[in-house]
Coordinates of C-alpha atoms in Angstrom, one line a residue:
Chain A
M91 CA 24.6 -19.1 0.7
H92 CA 21.3 -17.2 1.0
A93 CA 18.1 -19.1 0.5
V94 CA 17.5 -17.4 -2.9
E95 CA 21.0 -18.5 -4.0
K96 CA 20.3 -22.0 -3.0
I97 CA 17.1 -22.0 -5.1
L98 CA 19.1 -20.8 -8.1
A99 CA 21.9 -23.3 -7.4
R100 CA 19.5 -26.2 -7.2
A101 CA 17.7 -25.0 -10.4
A102 CA 21.1 -24.8 -12.1
G103 CA 22.1 -28.3 -11.0
R104 CA 25.0 -26.9 -8.9
E105 CA 26.3 -27.2 -5.4
E106 CA 27.0 -23.5 -5.1
V107 CA 26.6 -20.2 -6.9
T108 CA 28.2 -16.9 -6.2
T109 CA 26.8 -13.4 -6.3
G110 CA 27.1 -11.8 -9.7
E111 CA 27.6 -15.1 -11.6
I112 CA 25.4 -15.9 -14.5
V113 CA 23.8 -19.3 -14.3
N114 CA 21.5 -21.3 -16.5
C115 CA 18.5 -22.5 -14.5
T116 CA 15.7 -25.0 -15.1
V117 CA 12.5 -23.2 -14.4
D118 CA 10.0 -25.1 -12.2
L119 CA 6.9 -23.1 -13.3
A120 CA 6.6 -20.7 -16.3
G121 CA 3.5 -18.5 -16.7
I122 CA 2.4 -16.5 -19.8
N123 CA -0.3 -13.8 -19.7
D124 CA -2.6 -12.6 -22.4
L125 CA -0.8 -9.3 -22.9
Y126 CA 2.1 -11.0 -24.6
L127 CA 1.1 -12.8 -27.8
Q128 CA 4.8 -11.9 -28.6
T129 CA 5.7 -15.0 -26.5
L130 CA 4.1 -17.3 -29.1
R131 CA 5.6 -15.2 -31.9
S132 CA 9.1 -15.4 -30.4
F133 CA 8.7 -19.1 -29.9
A134 CA 7.9 -19.5 -33.6
E135 CA 10.6 -17.0 -34.7
M136 CA 13.2 -19.0 -32.9
G137 CA 12.1 -22.2 -34.6
G138 CA 10.2 -23.6 -31.6
Q139 CA 7.9 -26.5 -32.4
K140 CA 7.1 -28.4 -29.2
V141 CA 7.0 -26.9 -25.8
Y142 CA 9.8 -28.4 -23.7
D143 CA 7.6 -29.4 -20.7
P144 CA 3.9 -28.4 -21.1
G145 CA 3.2 -29.6 -17.6
K146 CA 5.3 -26.7 -16.2
V147 CA 3.5 -24.0 -18.2
V148 CA 0.5 -22.0 -17.1
M149 CA -1.4 -19.8 -19.5
F150 CA -3.4 -16.9 -17.9
L151 CA -6.1 -15.0 -19.8
D152 CA -6.2 -12.3 -17.0
H153 CA -5.3 -8.9 -18.3
F154 CA -8.0 -8.7 -20.9
A155 CA -10.6 -10.7 -19.1
P156 CA -13.0 -10.7 -20.8
A157 CA -11.8 -9.3 -24.2
S158 CA -13.0 -5.8 -25.0
T159 CA -11.6 -5.4 -28.4
I160 CA -11.4 -7.6 -31.5
T161 CA -7.6 -7.7 -31.3
Q162 CA -7.8 -8.9 -27.6
A163 CA -10.3 -11.5 -28.5
D164 CA -8.1 -12.8 -31.4
N165 CA -5.0 -12.9 -29.2
Q166 CA -6.9 -14.9 -26.6
K167 CA -8.1 -17.2 -29.3
Q168 CA -4.6 -17.8 -30.4
F169 CA -3.5 -18.6 -26.9
R170 CA -6.3 -21.1 -26.4
T171 CA -5.3 -22.8 -29.7
F172 CA -1.6 -22.9 -28.7
C173 CA -2.5 -24.5 -25.3
R174 CA -4.6 -27.2 -27.1
E175 CA -2.0 -27.9 -29.7
Q176 CA 0.9 -28.0 -27.2
G177 CA -0.9 -30.0 -24.5
I178 CA -0.8 -27.1 -22.0
D179 CA -3.6 -28.2 -19.5
L180 CA -3.1 -25.3 -17.1
L181 CA -5.0 -22.8 -19.2
M182 CA -6.5 -20.3 -16.7
D183 CA -9.3 -18.8 -18.9
I184 CA -11.1 -15.5 -18.3
D185 CA -13.1 -16.8 -15.4
Q186 CA -10.1 -17.4 -13.2
G187 CA -8.5 -14.0 -12.3
V188 CA -5.1 -12.5 -11.9
C189 CA -2.2 -14.8 -12.4
H190 CA -0.4 -14.5 -9.0
Q191 CA -3.6 -15.0 -7.0
V192 CA -4.7 -17.9 -9.2
L193 CA -1.3 -19.6 -8.7
T194 CA -1.8 -19.1 -4.9
D195 CA -5.5 -20.3 -4.9
K196 CA -4.6 -23.4 -6.8
G197 CA -1.6 -24.2 -4.6
L198 CA 0.8 -24.3 -7.6
V199 CA 3.7 -22.6 -5.8
R200 CA 5.8 -24.3 -3.2
P201 CA 8.7 -23.1 -1.1
G202 CA 12.0 -23.4 -3.0
M203 CA 10.5 -23.2 -6.5
L204 CA 11.8 -21.1 -9.3
V205 CA 8.7 -19.4 -10.8
V206 CA 9.0 -17.2 -13.9
V207 CA 6.0 -15.3 -15.3
T208 CA 5.7 -12.6 -18.0
D209 CA 4.6 -10.3 -15.3
S210 CA 6.7 -7.9 -13.2
H211 CA 4.8 -8.8 -10.0
T212 CA 6.0 -12.4 -9.9
T213 CA 8.0 -11.3 -6.9
T214 CA 4.7 -11.9 -5.0
H215 CA 5.6 -15.6 -4.6
G216 CA 8.5 -14.7 -2.2
A217 CA 5.6 -14.9 0.4
F218 CA 5.9 -18.7 0.0
G219 CA 9.7 -18.9 0.0
A220 CA 9.8 -19.3 -3.7
F221 CA 12.1 -17.4 -6.2
G222 CA 9.5 -15.6 -8.3
T223 CA 10.7 -13.2 -11.0
G224 CA 9.2 -11.5 -14.0
V225 CA 10.6 -11.6 -17.6
G226 CA 9.5 -10.4 -21.0
A227 CA 7.9 -12.4 -23.8
T228 CA 11.0 -13.6 -25.6
D229 CA 12.7 -14.8 -22.4
L230 CA 9.5 -16.8 -21.7
A231 CA 9.6 -18.2 -25.2
I232 CA 13.2 -19.4 -24.5
I233 CA 11.8 -21.3 -21.5
L234 CA 9.1 -22.8 -23.7
M235 CA 11.8 -24.0 -26.0
T236 CA 14.4 -25.2 -23.6
G237 CA 12.9 -25.3 -20.1
Q238 CA 15.8 -23.0 -19.0
L239 CA 16.8 -19.4 -18.7
W240 CA 19.9 -17.5 -17.6
F241 CA 19.9 -15.5 -14.4
R242 CA 22.5 -13.3 -12.7
V243 CA 22.8 -14.4 -9.1
P244 CA 21.6 -11.3 -7.3
E245 CA 22.9 -9.4 -4.2
V246 CA 20.5 -9.7 -1.3
I247 CA 19.2 -6.8 0.7
R248 CA 17.4 -7.5 4.0
I249 CA 14.6 -5.3 5.3
N250 CA 13.9 -5.9 9.0
L251 CA 10.4 -4.9 10.1
K252 CA 9.5 -4.5 13.7
G253 CA 7.0 -2.7 16.0
T254 CA 3.3 -2.8 16.1
L255 CA 0.8 -1.6 13.5
G256 CA -1.7 0.9 14.7
P257 CA -5.4 0.9 13.7
G258 CA -6.0 1.4 10.0
V259 CA -2.3 0.6 9.1
Y260 CA -1.5 -2.4 7.0
A261 CA 1.3 -4.1 5.2
K262 CA 0.7 -1.9 2.2
D263 CA 1.4 1.2 4.3
V264 CA 4.6 -0.5 5.5
I265 CA 5.9 -1.3 2.1
L266 CA 5.1 2.1 0.8
K267 CA 7.1 3.6 3.6
V268 CA 10.0 1.3 2.7
I269 CA 9.8 2.2 -1.0
G270 CA 9.5 5.9 -0.2
T271 CA 12.6 5.8 2.1
L272 CA 14.8 3.6 -0.1
G273 CA 13.7 4.7 -3.6
A274 CA 12.1 3.2 -6.8
D275 CA 15.5 1.9 -8.0
Y276 CA 17.0 0.7 -4.8
G277 CA 16.3 -2.9 -5.4
V278 CA 17.3 -3.0 -9.1
Y279 CA 19.1 -6.3 -10.0
R280 CA 18.8 -7.3 -6.2
A281 CA 16.8 -9.7 -4.2
V282 CA 14.9 -8.2 -1.3
E283 CA 14.3 -10.3 1.8
L284 CA 11.6 -9.2 4.2
A285 CA 12.2 -10.3 7.8
G286 CA 11.8 -9.3 11.4
P287 CA 9.2 -9.8 14.2
L288 CA 6.5 -7.8 12.5
L289 CA 6.1 -10.7 10.0
E290 CA 5.1 -13.2 12.7
G291 CA 1.8 -11.3 13.1
L292 CA 1.1 -10.9 9.4
G293 CA -1.0 -13.4 7.4
V294 CA -0.1 -14.7 4.0
S295 CA -2.3 -12.1 2.3
E296 CA -0.3 -9.2 3.8
R297 CA 3.0 -11.0 3.1
M298 CA 2.0 -11.3 -0.5
T299 CA 1.4 -7.6 -0.6
L300 CA 4.8 -6.9 0.8
C301 CA 6.6 -9.1 -1.7
N302 CA 4.4 -7.9 -4.6
M303 CA 5.4 -4.3 -4.0
T304 CA 9.1 -4.9 -3.9
T305 CA 8.8 -4.8 -7.7
E306 CA 8.2 -1.1 -7.3
M307 CA 11.7 -0.7 -5.8
G308 CA 13.0 -2.6 -8.8
A309 CA 13.7 -5.9 -7.0
K310 CA 14.5 -9.0 -9.1
T311 CA 12.8 -11.2 -6.5
A312 CA 11.5 -11.0 -2.9
Y313 CA 11.8 -13.6 -0.2
I314 CA 10.2 -14.3 3.2
Q315 CA 11.5 -17.4 5.0
P316 CA 8.6 -19.8 5.3
D317 CA 7.3 -20.4 8.8
Q318 CA 4.3 -22.1 10.4
V319 CA 1.9 -19.4 9.0
T320 CA 3.2 -20.3 5.5
F321 CA 3.0 -24.0 6.0
D322 CA -0.5 -23.9 7.5
F323 CA -1.7 -21.8 4.5
L324 CA -0.1 -24.2 2.0
Q325 CA -1.3 -27.3 3.8
N326 CA -4.8 -25.8 3.5
K327 CA -4.3 -25.5 -0.2
K328 CA -3.2 -29.2 -0.3
V329 CA 0.3 -28.2 -1.5
N330 CA 2.8 -31.0 -1.4
L331 CA 5.2 -30.0 1.3
E332 CA 7.6 -33.0 1.2
S333 CA 10.3 -30.5 0.3
P334 CA 10.0 -27.6 2.8
G335 CA 12.2 -25.2 0.8
V336 CA 15.6 -23.9 1.9
T337 CA 17.1 -21.7 4.6
T338 CA 19.8 -19.1 4.6
D339 CA 23.1 -20.2 6.0
P340 CA 24.0 -18.6 9.4
G341 CA 26.5 -15.8 8.9
Y342 CA 25.4 -15.0 5.3
R343 CA 26.5 -11.4 4.6
Y344 CA 23.8 -9.2 3.2
T345 CA 24.8 -6.4 0.8
A346 CA 22.7 -4.1 3.0
E347 CA 20.3 -4.3 5.8
H348 CA 17.6 -1.7 6.8
T349 CA 15.4 -1.7 9.8
F350 CA 12.0 -0.1 10.0
D351 CA 10.0 0.3 13.2
V352 CA 6.4 0.6 12.2
T353 CA 5.1 1.7 15.6
G354 CA 3.3 5.0 15.1
L355 CA 3.3 4.7 11.3
K356 CA 0.4 6.6 9.7
P357 CA -1.4 5.3 6.6
Q358 CA 0.8 6.0 3.6
L359 CA 0.1 7.3 0.1
A360 CA 2.2 7.1 -3.0
V361 CA 1.5 10.5 -4.5
P362 CA 1.5 11.3 -8.3
H363 CA 3.4 10.3 -10.3
S364 CA 5.9 7.8 -8.8
V365 CA 5.6 5.0 -6.3
D366 CA 8.5 6.3 -4.3
N367 CA 6.9 9.7 -3.9
V368 CA 5.4 8.7 -0.5
S369 CA 3.7 10.8 2.2
D370 CA 1.7 10.3 5.4
I371 CA -2.0 10.3 4.5
T372 CA -2.4 13.3 6.8
A373 CA -0.9 15.7 4.3
Y374 CA -3.6 14.9 1.7
L375 CA -6.8 14.5 3.9
G376 CA -9.8 16.0 2.2
R377 CA -8.5 15.7 -1.4
P378 CA -11.6 15.0 -3.5
I379 CA -11.6 11.5 -5.2
D380 CA -13.4 10.7 -8.4
Q381 CA -12.7 6.9 -8.3
A382 CA -11.6 4.5 -5.6
Y383 CA -10.2 1.3 -6.9
L384 CA -9.9 -1.9 -4.9
G385 CA -8.4 -5.0 -6.6
T386 CA -5.4 -6.4 -8.4
C387 CA -2.6 -8.8 -7.3
T388 CA -1.5 -6.2 -4.8
G389 CA -4.8 -5.4 -3.1
G390 CA -7.7 -7.6 -4.3
R391 CA -7.6 -10.5 -1.8
V392 CA -10.3 -11.6 0.7
E393 CA -8.8 -9.7 3.5
D394 CA -8.8 -6.5 1.4
L395 CA -12.5 -6.9 0.6
A396 CA -13.2 -7.7 4.2
V397 CA -11.7 -4.4 5.5
A398 CA -13.7 -2.5 2.8
A399 CA -16.9 -4.3 3.8
R400 CA -16.2 -3.5 7.4
I401 CA -15.8 0.2 6.6
L402 CA -18.8 0.4 4.3
K403 CA -21.3 -1.9 6.1
G404 CA -24.7 -0.3 6.3
K405 CA -23.3 2.9 4.7
H406 CA -23.1 4.2 1.2
V407 CA -20.3 5.3 -1.2
H408 CA -20.2 9.1 -1.5
P409 CA -22.4 10.3 -4.4
G410 CA -19.5 12.1 -6.1
T411 CA -17.2 9.0 -6.1
R412 CA -17.2 5.7 -8.1
F413 CA -16.0 2.7 -6.1
V414 CA -14.7 0.0 -8.5
V415 CA -14.0 -3.4 -6.9
V416 CA -12.3 -6.2 -8.6
P417 CA -11.7 -9.5 -6.7
A418 CA -8.3 -10.8 -7.6
S419 CA -9.5 -14.2 -8.5
K420 CA -12.5 -16.5 -8.7
G421 CA -11.4 -18.1 -5.4
V422 CA -11.3 -14.7 -3.8
F423 CA -14.7 -13.8 -5.3
L424 CA -16.4 -17.0 -4.0
E425 CA -14.9 -16.7 -0.5
A426 CA -15.8 -13.1 -0.2
M427 CA -19.3 -13.9 -1.3
A428 CA -19.6 -16.7 1.2
K429 CA -18.6 -14.3 3.9
G430 CA -21.1 -11.7 2.8
Y431 CA -18.5 -9.0 1.8
I432 CA -19.7 -8.8 -1.8
Q433 CA -23.3 -8.3 -0.7
T434 CA -22.2 -5.6 1.7
L435 CA -20.2 -3.7 -0.9
V436 CA -22.7 -4.0 -3.7
S437 CA -25.4 -2.7 -1.3
A438 CA -23.1 0.2 -0.4
G439 CA -22.8 1.2 -4.0
A440 CA -19.7 -0.6 -5.3
T441 CA -19.3 -1.4 -9.0
F442 CA -18.0 -4.9 -9.4
V443 CA -15.7 -6.1 -12.3
T444 CA -15.0 -9.7 -13.0
P445 CA -11.7 -11.0 -11.5
S446 CA -8.9 -9.6 -13.7
C447 CA -6.2 -6.9 -13.9
A448 CA -8.9 -4.5 -15.2
A449 CA -8.1 -0.8 -14.9
C450 CA -4.8 -1.2 -13.0
L451 CA -2.9 -1.0 -16.3
G452 CA -5.3 1.3 -18.1
T453 CA -6.6 -1.2 -20.6
H454 CA -10.3 -1.4 -19.6
Q455 CA -12.9 -1.7 -16.9
G456 CA -12.7 1.6 -15.0
I457 CA -10.1 3.8 -16.7
L458 CA -9.6 7.4 -15.8
A459 CA -10.4 10.6 -17.8
A460 CA -8.1 13.7 -17.8
G461 CA -8.3 15.7 -14.6
E462 CA -9.7 12.9 -12.5
T463 CA -8.2 11.7 -9.2
C464 CA -8.1 8.1 -8.2
I465 CA -7.1 6.3 -5.0
T466 CA -6.1 2.7 -5.7
A467 CA -5.1 -0.4 -3.8
S468 CA -3.0 -1.4 -6.8
S469 CA 0.7 -0.8 -7.2
R470 CA 1.5 2.0 -9.6
N471 CA 0.7 5.7 -10.1
F472 CA 2.9 6.3 -13.3
P473 CA 1.5 9.0 -15.6
G474 CA -1.3 7.5 -17.7
R475 CA -1.1 4.2 -15.9
M476 CA -4.8 3.9 -15.4
G477 CA -6.0 5.9 -18.3
D478 CA -5.3 9.5 -19.3
A479 CA -1.9 10.9 -18.4
G480 CA -3.7 13.9 -17.0
A481 CA -5.3 11.8 -14.3
E482 CA -3.8 11.7 -10.8
I483 CA -3.3 8.4 -9.0
F484 CA -2.7 7.9 -5.3
V485 CA -1.6 4.4 -4.2
A486 CA -2.9 3.4 -0.8
S487 CA -4.0 0.5 1.3
P488 CA -7.4 -1.2 0.8
A489 CA -8.6 0.4 4.0
S490 CA -7.6 3.9 2.8
V491 CA -9.3 3.2 -0.5
A492 CA -12.6 2.2 1.2
A493 CA -12.5 5.2 3.5
A494 CA -12.1 7.5 0.5
A495 CA -15.0 5.8 -1.3
L496 CA -17.2 6.4 1.7
E497 CA -16.2 10.0 2.3
G498 CA -15.6 11.0 -1.4
K499 CA -12.2 12.4 -0.4
I500 CA -8.9 11.1 1.1
A501 CA -9.6 10.0 4.7
D502 CA -7.8 8.2 7.5
P503 CA -9.4 4.8 7.8
A504 CA -8.4 4.4 11.5
Q505 CA -11.6 6.2 12.6
Y506 CA -13.7 3.3 11.1
L507 CA -11.6 0.5 12.4
G508 CA -10.4 1.1 16.0
Q509 CA -8.4 -1.0 18.3
K510 CA -9.9 -4.4 17.4
E511 CA -8.3 -4.2 14.0
A512 CA -4.9 -3.6 15.6
E513 CA -5.1 -7.0 17.3
R514 CA -5.5 -8.9 14.0
Chain B
M26 CA 30.2 -4.2 -32.6
K27 CA 33.4 -2.5 -33.8
G28 CA 33.6 1.2 -34.4
A29 CA 31.5 4.1 -33.2
I30 CA 27.9 4.8 -34.2
S31 CA 26.4 8.3 -34.4
G32 CA 23.0 9.7 -33.8
T33 CA 20.9 12.5 -32.5
A34 CA 19.9 12.4 -28.8
F35 CA 16.5 12.6 -27.1
V36 CA 17.0 13.3 -23.4
Y37 CA 14.8 12.3 -20.5
G38 CA 14.9 12.2 -16.7
A39 CA 14.9 9.4 -14.1
N40 CA 12.3 6.6 -13.6
V41 CA 10.9 6.7 -17.2
D42 CA 8.5 3.7 -16.8
T43 CA 7.3 1.3 -19.4
D44 CA 3.8 2.8 -19.2
Q45 CA 5.3 6.1 -20.4
I46 CA 7.4 4.4 -23.1
Y47 CA 4.5 2.3 -24.3
P48 CA 1.0 2.8 -22.7
G49 CA -1.0 -0.2 -21.5
G50 CA -3.9 0.6 -23.8
Y51 CA -1.9 -0.7 -26.9
L52 CA -0.7 -4.0 -25.4
D53 CA -2.9 -6.0 -27.7
L54 CA -0.7 -5.0 -30.6
T55 CA 2.2 -7.2 -31.7
D56 CA 3.2 -5.9 -35.2
P57 CA 6.4 -3.8 -34.5
E58 CA 5.4 -1.2 -37.1
L59 CA 2.1 -0.6 -35.2
V60 CA 3.9 -0.8 -31.8
A61 CA 6.4 1.9 -33.0
R62 CA 3.7 4.4 -33.5
H63 CA 3.2 4.8 -29.8
A64 CA 6.8 5.1 -28.7
M65 CA 7.4 7.4 -25.7
E66 CA 3.8 8.6 -26.1
R67 CA 3.2 9.4 -22.4
V68 CA 6.6 11.1 -21.8
D69 CA 7.1 12.9 -25.1
P70 CA 4.2 13.1 -27.7
D71 CA 6.6 14.6 -30.2
F72 CA 9.0 11.7 -30.1
V73 CA 7.4 9.7 -32.9
K74 CA 7.2 12.7 -35.2
E75 CA 10.9 13.5 -34.7
V76 CA 12.7 10.2 -34.3
K77 CA 14.9 9.0 -37.2
P78 CA 16.7 5.6 -37.6
G79 CA 20.0 5.7 -35.7
D80 CA 18.8 8.2 -33.0
M81 CA 19.7 7.7 -29.4
I82 CA 17.9 8.0 -26.0
V83 CA 19.7 9.5 -23.0
A84 CA 18.1 9.2 -19.5
G85 CA 18.6 9.2 -15.8
A86 CA 18.3 6.3 -13.4
N87 CA 15.9 3.3 -13.6
F88 CA 15.0 3.7 -17.3
G89 CA 12.3 1.1 -18.2
C90 CA 10.9 0.5 -14.7
G91 CA 7.5 -0.9 -14.2
S92 CA 5.9 -3.7 -16.1
S93 CA 7.5 -6.6 -18.0
R94 CA 6.1 -5.5 -21.3
E95 CA 8.5 -6.3 -24.1
H96 CA 6.6 -3.8 -26.2
A97 CA 8.7 -1.1 -24.4
A98 CA 11.8 -2.4 -26.1
V99 CA 10.1 -3.3 -29.3
T100 CA 8.7 0.2 -29.7
L101 CA 12.1 1.9 -29.3
K102 CA 13.9 -0.6 -31.6
A103 CA 11.2 -0.4 -34.3
A104 CA 11.2 3.4 -34.0
G105 CA 14.9 3.3 -35.0
I106 CA 16.6 3.9 -31.7
A107 CA 20.2 2.6 -32.0
V108 CA 21.2 2.7 -28.3
V109 CA 19.9 3.9 -24.9
L110 CA 22.3 5.5 -22.5
A111 CA 21.2 5.9 -18.9
D112 CA 22.4 6.0 -15.2
S113 CA 20.7 2.6 -14.8
F114 CA 18.1 0.4 -16.3
A115 CA 15.2 -1.6 -14.7
R116 CA 16.1 -5.3 -15.0
I117 CA 13.2 -6.7 -17.1
F118 CA 13.6 -3.9 -19.6
Y119 CA 17.3 -4.6 -19.7
R120 CA 16.8 -8.2 -20.6
N121 CA 14.0 -7.5 -23.1
A122 CA 16.1 -4.9 -25.0
I123 CA 19.3 -7.0 -25.1
N124 CA 17.2 -10.0 -26.3
L125 CA 15.9 -7.8 -29.2
G126 CA 19.4 -6.6 -30.0
L127 CA 18.9 -3.1 -28.7
P128 CA 22.1 -2.0 -26.9
L129 CA 21.7 -0.4 -23.5
L130 CA 24.7 1.3 -21.9
V131 CA 25.0 2.3 -18.3
C132 CA 26.7 5.7 -18.3
T133 CA 26.5 7.5 -15.0
G134 CA 25.6 11.2 -15.2
I135 CA 25.1 11.1 -19.0
A136 CA 21.8 13.1 -19.0
R137 CA 23.7 16.1 -17.6
L138 CA 26.1 16.1 -20.5
V139 CA 23.6 15.9 -23.3
K140 CA 20.8 18.2 -24.6
R141 CA 18.0 17.2 -26.9
G142 CA 19.2 17.3 -30.5
D143 CA 23.0 17.0 -29.6
L144 CA 24.9 14.7 -32.0
L145 CA 26.5 11.8 -30.1
S146 CA 29.1 9.2 -31.1
V147 CA 29.0 6.0 -29.1
D148 CA 31.5 3.1 -29.3
L149 CA 29.6 0.0 -28.0
A150 CA 32.8 -2.0 -27.7
T151 CA 34.8 0.5 -25.6
G152 CA 31.9 2.5 -24.0
A153 CA 33.4 5.8 -25.3
V154 CA 30.7 8.4 -25.6
I155 CA 31.5 11.8 -27.4
N156 CA 29.0 14.6 -27.6
R157 CA 29.9 16.0 -31.0
T158 CA 27.8 19.1 -30.4
S159 CA 29.3 20.2 -27.0
G160 CA 32.6 18.3 -27.1
A161 CA 31.8 16.6 -23.7
T162 CA 33.0 13.0 -23.3
A163 CA 32.0 10.1 -21.0
T164 CA 32.7 6.5 -20.6
A165 CA 29.9 3.9 -20.3
E166 CA 30.3 0.6 -18.3
P167 CA 31.5 -2.1 -20.6
L168 CA 28.9 -4.7 -21.7
S169 CA 29.4 -8.2 -20.3
A170 CA 30.7 -10.9 -22.6
Y171 CA 27.3 -12.6 -22.4
V172 CA 25.4 -9.5 -23.4
M173 CA 27.9 -8.7 -26.2
A174 CA 27.5 -12.2 -27.6
I175 CA 23.7 -11.7 -27.9
L176 CA 24.1 -8.2 -29.5
E177 CA 26.7 -9.4 -31.9
S178 CA 24.2 -12.1 -33.0
G179 CA 21.6 -9.4 -33.6
G180 CA 19.6 -10.5 -30.6
V181 CA 18.7 -13.7 -28.9
K182 CA 16.4 -15.0 -31.6
P183 CA 19.0 -15.2 -34.4
M184 CA 21.4 -16.5 -31.8
I185 CA 19.2 -19.4 -30.9
R186 CA 18.3 -20.1 -34.5
K187 CA 22.0 -20.3 -35.2
Q188 CA 22.6 -22.6 -32.3
R189 CA 19.8 -24.9 -33.5
G190 CA 21.3 -24.9 -37.1
L191 CA 18.3 -23.0 -38.5
P192 CA 18.7 -20.3 -41.2
V193 CA 19.1 -16.8 -40.0
E194 CA 17.5 -14.0 -42.0
G195 CA 19.6 -11.1 -43.4

């Protein structure tokens, strides 16, 4: 069996599962976010009274943090009341940040866990060898009632990554290349394992970006086999590692395997209006940018703020461009502040937003007008995703976003980074 | 789920994402009637003016990709859509729609056989699709027994209420 099958088998109380089978699994950690009051409605509509295991439930007030309409405020109020009444102690209120980064900061995800959140980017937790998957409100309500949910055991695709990243090229560029090559629906219903020698040199932040973005190829879940990098990171977060997770059996037959050699890869862009419409940045150099957006569960970690600070240190954002920066979490914000990145970016003209999902999904805090062009470190460039459907969104790495903020146009970040960056 | 249903088709391309089906700016709404007012707003502003109960959506691959928002399924169901036929569906959207009792049928190449406004007849049990306007026919993949059981209960909520011995409305 593959590691992800072993996780489902364990969660289903079974010795084995087979691909395509539907199994009922006990969920180890269930997360709800503040977009989905429907979760509580569905819970009530199905006759739910007591949450099955409140200790396994995390409530995130992250997408509307802080509330900017009365309806949002009222929804958040209802969530807080629900947590109090149901004994859900893991209420991550509006000061905490984006769900996936908060789970990571607080060390709530361990290798081998089955993590289900009402958020499509729950694939992020594959970076820790967990089975993370997103569901809708009513599915999550079923977990609140029963502690369980059905899953179809997915086929597994392996993506082997090898080669050396050049200056100004990051995990985000790699995964955009993969999505552009394989397509936005290649991973639908499937698990995507990321493997290969490139991963050895990537930290947890970049591994999270890889797993996070597999959602944009439709993946049900992502998986990276935990190694010393993972264990060191988790140990630092004081995560209980008594159970080190699972491993894939030798000889497991993948449904498909693809190998990407990243040597010589240019920075990549997902061009309007789909995430698999991917191009080398060189084809779009000089395109004027109204807003550069750095943040989200895809591109708002300390390492992302660090590269932006490095590019903008002692310089200033282009006068024709807004640079909106949203640390992914309170933990990220504090660490970036301690390292001086926040001061550097504010001095350089960045506009900061409190840790949250903010403009990524076009709800508030930096949304776009018709005819504007944005470059973003987030994950999606669907029409209207960040505001008006007449805005154009280019998805890129945090380094490419910062370079565009500086120049006021799409620019290759390599010129600001040089060889040292390649030795990360 | 016995017998065919008929309705008028709205036709779209591939990768219609949930932001196009239901924009993020309205995610704080929960009342289905209010949610229905924004159905397909970013892909087809005329949809809400034209849609009638029993109408159908036909699309290319990966319909419903993107976010986990159940609103995308709620808005189509509340707008009166009886079934969505597509080359393929994104997985969270698939679960959300079936949970609500909105049938989705995988029917390869269907978007090429149907024009907006064509009258379709769809048999959910057999997967037989007939375009009454053009005469073209197609066969959708059969629904799994698990999914069929949810749809026959009218969605997962009535199914769970029934399992728990609670009264089920209408």
